[in-house]
Amino acid sequence: MSLTRRDFARNSAITGAGVALAGSAGVLATAPNALASTESETASEKSADAHGGGVGYGPLIPDPEGILALPAGFKYRVITYSGKTKLESGEFTPSNHDGTATFDGPRGTTLLVNNHELKGPRAKWQYPVPLAEGLVYDAAASGGCTVVEVRPDGQVAEWVGIAGTSTNCAGGRTPWDTWLTCEENSDKAGTNGMTKDHGYVFEVDPVDRRANRDPKPLKFFGRYDHEAVVIDPKRGHAYLTEDAASPNGLLFRWTPPKGFSYGRGKFRALADDAGVLQAPKCFDSGGKFVDDLSRATKIGTVYGVDWVDVPDRDAKTTPVRKQFADGEITRARKLEGMWWGDGGTYIVSSYAREESPVQHDGQVWFYDPKRRTLTLKVLLGVNPDPSKDGAFDGPDNITVSPYGGLVIAEDGEGIQHLFGATDSGRTYPIARNELNIGTEDEPEYSEFAGVTFSCDGRTLYANIQTPGIMLAITGPWKRQKRG
């Protein structure tokens, strides 16, 4: 059923601010470089900040090892390190760590599926994902996933989950405890040395290694530059982001075929054209069509959403995002990480520049599937000097924190952080990447990725993408005040 512009305008008038506060995370603002902020901060909250009683864990302390600055009382452990740690099969851990999720494993272990964002021919990379027998999609491609097992005694094992895929980016966890790994590259066979078409989603089982044999692309999700995916555990829809430009990319919704029952291995049985893939068409409370999500310049902005069928999801002749004329769908620049929580999905747009109607350095949206609304939760203004510590820009991977609010990985310019955002919108640093992969005169710090908590909430895992390091962060986690 279509949510008409008239319906949305009427519902907005009736419910008022209730629409703007969809999702329990409330309205998330940002500091210090927010374009807008909530007006709910009290004088006592401001006073608490001034006297060190604000949100977060305090200042970051430089790391003598030159890897990760953390607040007092926190510590980290290196779990995998490309070119240093090794797989069970003897090869070095692949490089370019990206999206990650955790799972409870057997005998008290923690399992993590870790994407490796490696694009193009294998010869381009020193540490591509090894071509493990039976787990290869395209032997010419360098990317894939590894599965990491952290045992109760601290020992770590790692093996290949899938190989021969390209540019494996954020991905997503399923409600039945598998991992959907997304190719952020849509090269066709014969391009850049590839022998098969790319731009697909694949399912990886962290527990049952046999289930990963003979990888099958889930073509019903479409072929494009995939970033992330989440599954609505109640309604069954999948939501997917596309990181693309010229024109800007799209958010997608996939509706499963009638009668489909989710579960381990069930996707393999579906036809390539199963279900319906759609893109959003947004409009504001006045009924005006919204062509790009960057148009939103105020925290709490709410858009109604209709869904428009994708004509050719496999993009046989025309990329999916180019199959729509102006006025048919709503776009956004750098659609990146997603995470399901609070009855909907959080969606990141990392930044917008000249290609977009309005420039910014990051948005986080919340899609409420019940109301069919998108609400702007986080908005970062353009960072005037990314080389200086203190401001945040370029959000990418994201997770909902068991201690309230969000934890966000930075993929911006200059200094890179993990930072938190409380339920009422205050931001605070959690970690800073101190591994300089540039020079002393021109320092460079890789992005953070793969931010995710262990299932018991005690450990925050995160990746430094280059050279490829998985870290486990522990410390005195606490529930954050609305602050």
Short mmCIF file of C-alpha atoms in Angstrom, two decimals:
data_model
loop_
_atom_site.label_atom_id
_atom_site.label_comp_id
_atom_site.label_asym_id
_atom_site.label_seq_id
_atom_site.Cartn_x
_atom_site.Cartn_y
_atom_site.Cartn_z
CA MET A 1 0.00 0.00 0.00
CA SER A 2 1.40 3.39 -0.97
CA LEU A 3 1.83 6.04 1.71
CA THR A 4 0.55 9.05 -0.21
CA ARG A 5 1.83 12.59 0.27
CA ARG A 6 -1.59 13.60 1.54
CA ASP A 7 -1.59 10.76 4.09
CA PHE A 8 1.86 11.70 5.36
CA ALA A 9 1.00 15.38 5.68
CA ARG A 10 -2.18 14.52 7.60
CA ASN A 11 -0.38 12.06 9.92
CA SER A 12 2.37 14.58 10.60
CA ALA A 13 -0.19 17.20 11.59
CA ILE A 14 -1.97 14.76 13.90
CA THR A 15 1.05 13.24 15.65
CA GLY A 16 3.26 16.31 15.71
CA ALA A 17 6.60 15.80 17.40
CA GLY A 18 5.88 12.12 17.93
CA VAL A 19 6.79 11.47 14.33
CA ALA A 20 10.06 13.32 14.68
CA LEU A 21 11.06 11.11 17.60
CA ALA A 22 10.62 7.75 15.91
CA GLY A 23 12.83 5.10 17.49
CA SER A 24 14.00 4.97 21.09
CA ALA A 25 17.28 6.69 20.29
CA GLY A 26 15.39 9.96 20.17
CA VAL A 27 16.80 12.87 18.23
CA LEU A 28 20.56 12.53 17.94
CA ALA A 29 22.47 15.75 17.48
CA THR A 30 26.23 16.14 17.22
CA ALA A 31 29.01 18.19 18.72
CA PRO A 32 31.18 20.11 18.25
CA ASN A 33 30.38 20.59 14.56
CA ALA A 34 26.64 20.01 14.38
CA LEU A 35 24.49 21.93 11.95
CA ALA A 36 21.57 21.61 14.33
CA SER A 37 21.02 20.42 17.86
CA THR A 38 18.26 19.53 20.26
CA GLU A 39 16.83 22.22 22.49
CA SER A 40 16.28 19.84 25.38
CA GLU A 41 19.65 20.30 27.11
CA THR A 42 19.06 21.67 30.58
CA ALA A 43 21.17 24.12 32.56
CA SER A 44 22.20 21.33 34.93
CA GLU A 45 23.39 19.21 32.00
CA LYS A 46 25.50 22.10 30.69
CA SER A 47 26.91 22.63 34.15
CA ALA A 48 27.80 18.95 34.46
CA ASP A 49 29.74 19.13 31.22
CA ALA A 50 31.62 22.18 32.39
CA HIS A 51 32.74 20.33 35.54
CA GLY A 52 33.71 17.07 33.83
CA GLY A 53 30.49 15.24 34.63
CA GLY A 54 29.28 14.90 31.06
CA VAL A 55 28.82 11.89 28.85
CA GLY A 56 31.46 9.47 27.67
CA TYR A 57 34.61 8.22 29.35
CA GLY A 58 36.89 11.22 29.45
CA PRO A 59 39.87 12.27 27.34
CA LEU A 60 41.80 9.84 25.17
CA ILE A 61 45.24 8.86 26.41
CA PRO A 62 48.00 8.49 23.79
CA ASP A 63 49.14 4.91 23.18
CA PRO A 64 52.87 4.25 23.69
CA GLU A 65 52.55 1.47 21.11
CA GLY A 66 51.23 3.94 18.56
CA ILE A 67 48.06 2.04 17.66
CA LEU A 68 45.01 3.08 19.67
CA ALA A 69 44.37 5.93 22.11
CA LEU A 70 41.69 5.08 24.70
CA PRO A 71 40.17 6.64 27.83
CA ALA A 72 41.67 5.85 31.24
CA GLY A 73 40.76 2.34 32.43
CA PHE A 74 40.31 0.93 28.93
CA LYS A 75 42.66 -1.42 27.12
CA TYR A 76 42.85 -3.12 23.75
CA ARG A 77 44.12 -6.38 22.36
CA VAL A 78 45.19 -7.12 18.80
CA ILE A 79 43.12 -10.07 17.53
CA THR A 80 44.33 -10.26 13.91
CA TYR A 81 46.95 -8.25 12.05
CA SER A 82 47.41 -8.56 8.29
CA GLY A 83 50.88 -9.82 7.39
CA LYS A 84 51.58 -10.88 11.01
CA THR A 85 48.90 -13.27 12.26
CA LYS A 86 48.13 -16.40 10.26
CA LEU A 87 45.13 -18.48 9.23
CA GLU A 88 44.72 -22.11 10.20
CA SER A 89 45.88 -22.97 6.68
CA GLY A 90 49.19 -21.13 7.17
CA GLU A 91 48.65 -18.02 5.04
CA PHE A 92 48.83 -14.54 6.55
CA THR A 93 45.64 -12.77 7.61
CA PRO A 94 44.28 -10.88 4.57
CA SER A 95 44.39 -7.08 4.57
CA ASN A 96 41.83 -4.28 4.44
CA HIS A 97 39.50 -5.29 7.25
CA ASP A 98 35.99 -3.87 6.96
CA GLY A 99 32.49 -4.88 8.15
CA THR A 100 32.26 -7.35 11.02
CA ALA A 101 29.67 -9.02 13.24
CA THR A 102 29.93 -11.21 16.33
CA PHE A 103 28.23 -14.52 17.08
CA ASP A 104 28.15 -16.88 20.04
CA GLY A 105 30.23 -19.90 19.07
CA PRO A 106 30.49 -23.39 20.54
CA ARG A 107 32.18 -24.04 23.91
CA GLY A 108 32.05 -20.40 24.99
CA THR A 109 33.86 -19.00 21.97
CA THR A 110 33.12 -15.75 20.17
CA LEU A 111 32.99 -15.94 16.37
CA LEU A 112 33.46 -12.91 14.14
CA VAL A 113 32.97 -12.78 10.39
CA ASN A 114 35.31 -10.15 8.96
CA ASN A 115 35.04 -8.62 5.49
CA HIS A 116 38.18 -7.78 3.52
CA GLU A 117 37.61 -4.84 1.17
CA LEU A 118 40.01 -5.86 -1.60
CA LYS A 119 39.19 -4.73 -5.12
CA GLY A 120 40.49 -5.91 -8.47
CA PRO A 121 42.98 -8.63 -9.48
CA ARG A 122 44.77 -10.64 -6.82
CA ALA A 123 48.19 -9.53 -8.03
CA LYS A 124 47.37 -6.02 -6.83
CA TRP A 125 47.44 -7.08 -3.16
CA GLN A 126 50.16 -8.57 -0.99
CA TYR A 127 47.65 -10.33 1.26
CA PRO A 128 44.46 -11.24 -0.64
CA VAL A 129 41.93 -13.69 0.78
CA PRO A 130 43.36 -17.18 0.08
CA LEU A 131 41.52 -19.27 -2.51
CA ALA A 132 40.36 -21.99 -0.12
CA GLU A 133 39.07 -25.10 -1.89
CA GLY A 134 35.32 -25.10 -2.41
CA LEU A 135 34.88 -21.56 -1.09
CA VAL A 136 35.75 -19.58 -4.23
CA TYR A 137 33.30 -17.60 -6.36
CA ASP A 138 35.70 -16.01 -8.86
CA ALA A 139 39.34 -17.08 -8.69
CA ALA A 140 40.41 -13.76 -10.24
CA ALA A 141 39.01 -11.65 -7.37
CA SER A 142 40.98 -10.76 -4.25
CA GLY A 143 38.33 -10.13 -1.59
CA GLY A 144 36.19 -12.25 0.69
CA CYS A 145 35.62 -12.96 4.38
CA THR A 146 37.49 -14.69 7.14
CA VAL A 147 35.96 -16.19 10.27
CA VAL A 148 37.78 -15.40 13.52
CA GLU A 149 37.34 -17.54 16.63
CA VAL A 150 38.26 -16.05 20.01
CA ARG A 151 38.42 -18.77 22.63
CA PRO A 152 37.81 -18.39 26.39
CA ASP A 153 41.54 -18.91 27.08
CA GLY A 154 42.40 -16.05 24.73
CA GLN A 155 43.64 -18.19 21.86
CA VAL A 156 42.59 -17.06 18.37
CA ALA A 157 41.95 -19.07 15.21
CA GLU A 158 41.05 -17.77 11.75
CA TRP A 159 39.91 -19.39 8.53
CA VAL A 160 38.39 -18.46 5.18
CA GLY A 161 34.60 -18.10 5.01
CA ILE A 162 34.37 -17.09 1.34
CA ALA A 163 36.95 -16.12 -1.29
CA GLY A 164 37.00 -14.78 -4.84
CA THR A 165 34.61 -11.90 -4.20
CA SER A 166 35.34 -8.21 -4.70
CA THR A 167 35.48 -5.22 -2.37
CA ASN A 168 33.62 -6.83 0.53
CA CYS A 169 32.39 -3.85 2.53
CA ALA A 170 29.95 -3.45 5.43
CA GLY A 171 27.57 -6.41 5.06
CA GLY A 172 25.12 -7.32 7.79
CA ARG A 173 24.10 -9.87 10.43
CA THR A 174 20.93 -11.93 10.00
CA PRO A 175 18.41 -12.83 12.73
CA TRP A 176 19.30 -16.53 12.15
CA ASP A 177 22.97 -15.88 12.97
CA THR A 178 24.67 -15.78 9.59
CA TRP A 179 26.54 -12.98 7.82
CA LEU A 180 25.59 -11.30 4.56
CA THR A 181 28.74 -10.01 2.87
CA CYS A 182 28.29 -7.26 0.30
CA GLU A 183 30.39 -6.53 -2.79
CA GLU A 184 30.94 -2.79 -3.19
CA ASN A 185 31.99 -3.30 -6.78
CA SER A 186 29.88 -4.17 -9.82
CA ASP A 187 32.55 -5.14 -12.37
CA LYS A 188 31.18 -7.49 -15.00
CA ALA A 189 33.00 -10.53 -16.32
CA GLY A 190 35.83 -9.39 -18.59
CA THR A 191 36.37 -6.11 -16.67
CA ASN A 192 39.50 -5.64 -14.55
CA GLY A 193 40.39 -9.28 -15.05
CA MET A 194 37.22 -10.64 -13.49
CA THR A 195 35.82 -13.93 -14.83
CA LYS A 196 32.34 -13.55 -13.31
CA ASP A 197 29.92 -10.68 -12.73
CA HIS A 198 30.24 -8.92 -9.38
CA GLY A 199 28.08 -6.57 -7.33
CA TYR A 200 26.21 -9.17 -5.30
CA VAL A 201 25.46 -10.27 -1.73
CA PHE A 202 26.64 -13.67 -0.41
CA GLU A 203 25.71 -15.51 2.77
CA VAL A 204 28.43 -16.81 5.12
CA ASP A 205 27.75 -19.20 8.01
CA PRO A 206 30.20 -18.62 10.88
CA VAL A 207 29.53 -22.02 12.47
CA ASP A 208 28.88 -24.53 9.68
CA ARG A 209 31.83 -24.44 7.31
CA ARG A 210 30.17 -26.88 4.94
CA ALA A 211 27.30 -24.45 4.37
CA ASN A 212 29.74 -22.02 2.73
CA ARG A 213 30.88 -24.37 -0.02
CA ASP A 214 30.06 -23.44 -3.63
CA PRO A 215 29.26 -19.77 -2.96
CA LYS A 216 26.05 -18.58 -4.58
CA PRO A 217 25.37 -14.89 -5.28
CA LEU A 218 21.99 -13.79 -3.93
CA LYS A 219 20.99 -12.08 -7.16
CA PHE A 220 17.48 -11.22 -5.97
CA PHE A 221 19.07 -8.43 -3.86
CA GLY A 222 20.27 -6.77 -7.07
CA ARG A 223 23.65 -6.10 -8.70
CA TYR A 224 25.18 -2.76 -7.76
CA ASP A 225 27.85 -1.33 -5.44
CA HIS A 226 26.50 -2.83 -2.23
CA GLU A 227 27.55 -1.45 1.13
CA ALA A 228 25.40 -2.84 3.95
CA VAL A 229 22.26 -4.88 4.58
CA VAL A 230 19.88 -5.48 7.48
CA ILE A 231 16.90 -7.81 7.87
CA ASP A 232 13.67 -6.71 9.54
CA PRO A 233 13.09 -9.67 11.91
CA LYS A 234 9.35 -8.96 12.18
CA ARG A 235 8.28 -8.14 8.61
CA GLY A 236 10.98 -9.97 6.68
CA HIS A 237 12.12 -7.09 4.51
CA ALA A 238 15.79 -6.59 3.71
CA TYR A 239 17.17 -3.06 3.50
CA LEU A 240 20.35 -2.40 1.56
CA THR A 241 22.58 0.61 0.89
CA GLU A 242 24.48 1.52 -2.27
CA ASP A 243 27.72 3.48 -2.10
CA ALA A 244 27.90 5.12 -5.52
CA ALA A 245 28.02 8.46 -7.31
CA SER A 246 27.25 10.05 -10.70
CA PRO A 247 24.38 9.89 -9.90
CA ASN A 248 24.21 9.40 -6.14
CA GLY A 249 23.31 5.97 -4.83
CA LEU A 250 20.11 4.52 -3.43
CA LEU A 251 18.60 2.86 -0.40
CA PHE A 252 16.78 -0.37 -1.32
CA ARG A 253 14.06 -2.51 0.19
CA TRP A 254 13.63 -6.18 -0.76
CA THR A 255 10.31 -7.86 -0.04
CA PRO A 256 10.50 -11.67 0.08
CA PRO A 257 8.11 -13.79 -1.97
CA LYS A 258 4.85 -14.71 -0.30
CA GLY A 259 5.19 -17.66 2.04
CA PHE A 260 8.98 -17.50 2.22
CA SER A 261 10.40 -18.70 5.55
CA TYR A 262 13.78 -17.36 6.65
CA GLY A 263 16.53 -19.54 8.05
CA ARG A 264 19.99 -20.94 7.49
CA GLY A 265 20.50 -21.82 3.83
CA LYS A 266 17.01 -20.74 2.76
CA PHE A 267 18.30 -17.98 0.47
CA ARG A 268 20.05 -20.55 -1.73
CA ALA A 269 16.71 -22.00 -2.79
CA LEU A 270 15.32 -18.70 -4.09
CA ALA A 271 15.24 -17.80 -7.77
CA ASP A 272 17.40 -14.94 -9.01
CA ASP A 273 14.31 -12.77 -9.49
CA ALA A 274 12.57 -13.78 -6.25
CA GLY A 275 10.73 -11.10 -4.30
CA VAL A 276 10.56 -7.41 -5.17
CA LEU A 277 13.43 -4.93 -5.06
CA GLN A 278 12.46 -1.28 -4.62
CA ALA A 279 14.01 2.17 -4.16
CA PRO A 280 12.58 4.99 -1.99
CA LYS A 281 10.64 8.03 -3.04
CA CYS A 282 10.54 10.54 -0.19
CA PHE A 283 8.41 13.59 0.46
CA ASP A 284 8.22 16.10 3.27
CA SER A 285 5.28 16.86 5.54
CA GLY A 286 4.02 19.45 3.06
CA GLY A 287 3.82 16.84 0.30
CA LYS A 288 6.87 18.07 -1.61
CA PHE A 289 9.06 15.48 -3.32
CA VAL A 290 12.60 15.19 -1.90
CA ASP A 291 15.22 14.41 -4.53
CA ASP A 292 18.20 13.88 -2.19
CA LEU A 293 18.56 13.21 1.53
CA SER A 294 21.14 15.97 1.82
CA ARG A 295 18.21 18.42 1.59
CA ALA A 296 17.61 17.81 5.30
CA THR A 297 19.46 20.49 7.27
CA LYS A 298 17.77 20.12 10.65
CA ILE A 299 17.89 17.36 13.22
CA GLY A 300 14.48 15.72 13.53
CA THR A 301 13.53 16.21 9.87
CA VAL A 302 11.02 13.52 8.90
CA TYR A 303 10.28 12.25 5.39
CA GLY A 304 7.51 9.92 4.35
CA VAL A 305 8.63 7.04 2.13
CA ASP A 306 7.03 5.28 -0.81
CA TRP A 307 8.79 2.40 -2.52
CA VAL A 308 9.26 2.20 -6.29
CA ASP A 309 10.01 -1.05 -8.17
CA VAL A 310 13.47 -1.48 -9.69
CA PRO A 311 13.06 -2.24 -13.44
CA ASP A 312 16.14 -4.46 -13.92
CA ARG A 313 17.74 -5.51 -10.65
CA ASP A 314 20.61 -7.39 -12.34
CA ALA A 315 21.62 -4.25 -14.27
CA LYS A 316 22.16 -6.16 -17.51
CA THR A 317 22.61 -3.01 -19.59
CA THR A 318 22.14 -0.05 -17.22
CA PRO A 319 23.29 0.37 -13.59
CA VAL A 320 20.31 0.19 -11.24
CA ARG A 321 20.66 3.76 -9.98
CA LYS A 322 20.59 5.06 -13.57
CA GLN A 323 17.34 3.28 -14.41
CA PHE A 324 15.31 6.03 -12.73
CA ALA A 325 14.57 9.48 -14.14
CA ASP A 326 14.73 12.64 -12.04
CA GLY A 327 11.69 12.90 -9.83
CA GLU A 328 11.13 9.15 -9.57
CA ILE A 329 13.29 8.29 -6.54
CA THR A 330 15.30 9.84 -3.70
CA ARG A 331 19.09 9.59 -3.72
CA ALA A 332 21.92 10.14 -1.24
CA ARG A 333 25.72 10.35 -1.39
CA LYS A 334 27.88 7.69 0.26
CA LEU A 335 25.18 5.49 1.74
CA GLU A 336 27.23 3.30 4.04
CA GLY A 337 26.70 1.37 7.27
CA MET A 338 23.39 0.13 8.66
CA TRP A 339 22.31 -1.50 11.91
CA TRP A 340 18.95 -2.84 13.02
CA GLY A 341 17.75 -1.61 16.42
CA ASP A 342 14.87 0.14 18.18
CA GLY A 343 12.36 -1.40 15.78
CA GLY A 344 13.95 -0.01 12.63
CA THR A 345 17.21 0.51 10.85
CA TYR A 346 19.87 3.18 11.28
CA ILE A 347 21.34 4.29 7.95
CA VAL A 348 24.54 6.29 7.37
CA SER A 349 25.26 8.81 4.64
CA SER A 350 28.97 9.54 5.13
CA TYR A 351 29.17 12.94 3.46
CA ALA A 352 27.89 15.10 0.61
CA ARG A 353 29.88 17.47 -1.56
CA GLU A 354 29.34 19.39 -4.80
CA GLU A 355 27.49 16.46 -6.38
CA SER A 356 24.68 16.88 -3.83
CA PRO A 357 22.20 19.72 -3.24
CA VAL A 358 23.59 20.46 0.25
CA GLN A 359 27.04 19.64 1.64
CA HIS A 360 27.60 17.92 4.98
CA ASP A 361 30.12 15.64 6.68
CA GLY A 362 27.73 12.94 7.77
CA GLN A 363 24.12 11.98 8.43
CA VAL A 364 22.53 9.12 10.33
CA TRP A 365 18.91 8.37 9.50
CA PHE A 366 16.40 6.09 11.19
CA TYR A 367 13.85 4.26 9.06
CA ASP A 368 10.68 3.24 10.90
CA PRO A 369 9.05 0.46 8.85
CA LYS A 370 5.76 0.73 10.75
CA ARG A 371 5.31 4.42 9.97
CA ARG A 372 7.32 4.30 6.74
CA THR A 373 9.27 7.38 7.75
CA LEU A 374 12.91 8.42 7.63
CA THR A 375 14.01 10.63 10.55
CA LEU A 376 17.32 12.50 10.60
CA LYS A 377 19.08 11.60 13.86
CA VAL A 378 22.66 12.82 13.36
CA LEU A 379 23.94 15.65 11.18
CA LEU A 380 27.62 16.63 10.98
CA GLY A 381 28.58 19.94 9.47
CA VAL A 382 31.54 20.15 7.12
CA ASN A 383 34.68 19.78 9.22
CA PRO A 384 36.85 22.86 8.51
CA ASP A 385 40.10 21.23 9.68
CA PRO A 386 40.12 17.40 9.82
CA SER A 387 43.79 17.42 10.88
CA LYS A 388 42.80 18.77 14.31
CA ASP A 389 41.48 16.44 16.97
CA GLY A 390 38.06 17.03 18.49
CA ALA A 391 35.61 17.18 15.59
CA PHE A 392 34.05 14.14 13.96
CA ASP A 393 33.34 13.63 10.26
CA GLY A 394 32.65 10.87 7.75
CA PRO A 395 30.62 8.30 9.74
CA ASP A 396 30.71 4.85 8.17
CA ASN A 397 30.11 1.57 9.99
CA ILE A 398 27.68 1.86 12.88
CA THR A 399 26.28 -0.23 15.71
CA VAL A 400 23.64 0.20 18.38
CA SER A 401 25.32 0.16 21.79
CA PRO A 402 24.05 -2.04 24.65
CA TYR A 403 24.87 0.97 26.86
CA GLY A 404 22.54 3.31 24.99
CA GLY A 405 22.83 5.31 21.81
CA LEU A 406 25.17 4.51 18.94
CA VAL A 407 28.84 3.74 18.34
CA ILE A 408 30.12 5.04 15.02
CA ALA A 409 33.32 4.39 13.07
CA GLU A 410 34.90 7.35 11.29
CA ASP A 411 36.00 7.20 7.66
CA GLY A 412 36.67 10.87 7.19
CA GLU A 413 39.63 13.09 6.50
CA GLY A 414 42.59 13.47 8.84
CA ILE A 415 42.30 12.03 12.35
CA GLN A 416 40.06 8.96 12.71
CA HIS A 417 37.92 8.05 15.73
CA LEU A 418 35.43 5.66 17.16
CA PHE A 419 32.82 7.87 18.77
CA GLY A 420 29.57 7.46 20.61
CA ALA A 421 26.31 9.38 20.36
CA THR A 422 23.93 9.30 23.33
CA ASP A 423 20.16 8.96 23.15
CA SER A 424 19.75 12.71 23.31
CA GLY A 425 22.51 13.42 20.86
CA ARG A 426 25.72 14.25 22.70
CA THR A 427 28.84 12.82 21.10
CA TYR A 428 32.00 11.64 22.81
CA PRO A 429 35.25 9.95 21.76
CA ILE A 430 35.90 6.27 22.43
CA ALA A 431 39.14 5.69 20.54
CA ARG A 432 41.58 7.41 18.18
CA ASN A 433 43.68 5.69 15.52
CA GLU A 434 47.35 6.51 16.21
CA LEU A 435 48.90 4.23 13.58
CA ASN A 436 50.48 6.64 11.09
CA ILE A 437 50.66 5.00 7.67
CA GLY A 438 51.90 8.22 6.06
CA THR A 439 55.03 10.18 6.88
CA GLU A 440 56.07 12.38 9.77
CA ASP A 441 55.59 15.48 7.63
CA GLU A 442 52.34 14.26 6.07
CA PRO A 443 50.69 11.86 8.53
CA GLU A 444 47.85 9.63 7.38
CA TYR A 445 45.49 7.55 9.46
CA SER A 446 43.29 4.79 8.08
CA GLU A 447 39.57 4.59 8.65
CA PHE A 448 37.91 2.59 11.39
CA ALA A 449 35.47 -0.15 10.34
CA GLY A 450 33.67 -3.22 11.62
CA VAL A 451 32.52 -1.71 14.90
CA THR A 452 30.47 -4.29 16.83
CA PHE A 453 29.98 -5.46 20.41
CA SER A 454 30.40 -9.02 21.60
CA CYS A 455 27.11 -10.76 22.28
CA ASP A 456 27.57 -10.28 26.04
CA GLY A 457 28.29 -6.56 25.56
CA ARG A 458 31.64 -6.64 27.36
CA THR A 459 33.95 -6.21 24.37
CA LEU A 460 33.84 -3.70 21.55
CA TYR A 461 35.50 -5.03 18.41
CA ALA A 462 36.71 -2.64 15.73
CA ASN A 463 39.02 -2.70 12.73
CA ILE A 464 41.69 -0.36 11.46
CA GLN A 465 41.25 -0.96 7.74
CA THR A 466 44.83 -0.37 6.61
CA PRO A 467 46.95 -2.40 7.04
CA GLY A 468 44.17 -4.56 8.48
CA ILE A 469 43.99 -4.89 12.27
CA MET A 470 41.14 -6.31 14.36
CA LEU A 471 41.07 -4.94 17.90
CA ALA A 472 39.15 -5.96 21.02
CA ILE A 473 38.45 -3.07 23.41
CA THR A 474 37.48 -3.67 27.03
CA GLY A 475 37.03 -1.38 30.01
CA PRO A 476 34.53 0.18 32.40
CA TRP A 477 31.59 0.44 30.00
CA LYS A 478 28.59 2.21 31.49
CA ARG A 479 25.15 3.23 30.44
CA GLN A 480 25.34 6.72 29.00
CA LYS A 481 23.06 9.44 30.29
CA ARG A 482 20.87 11.24 27.81
CA GLY A 483 23.38 14.01 28.41
#
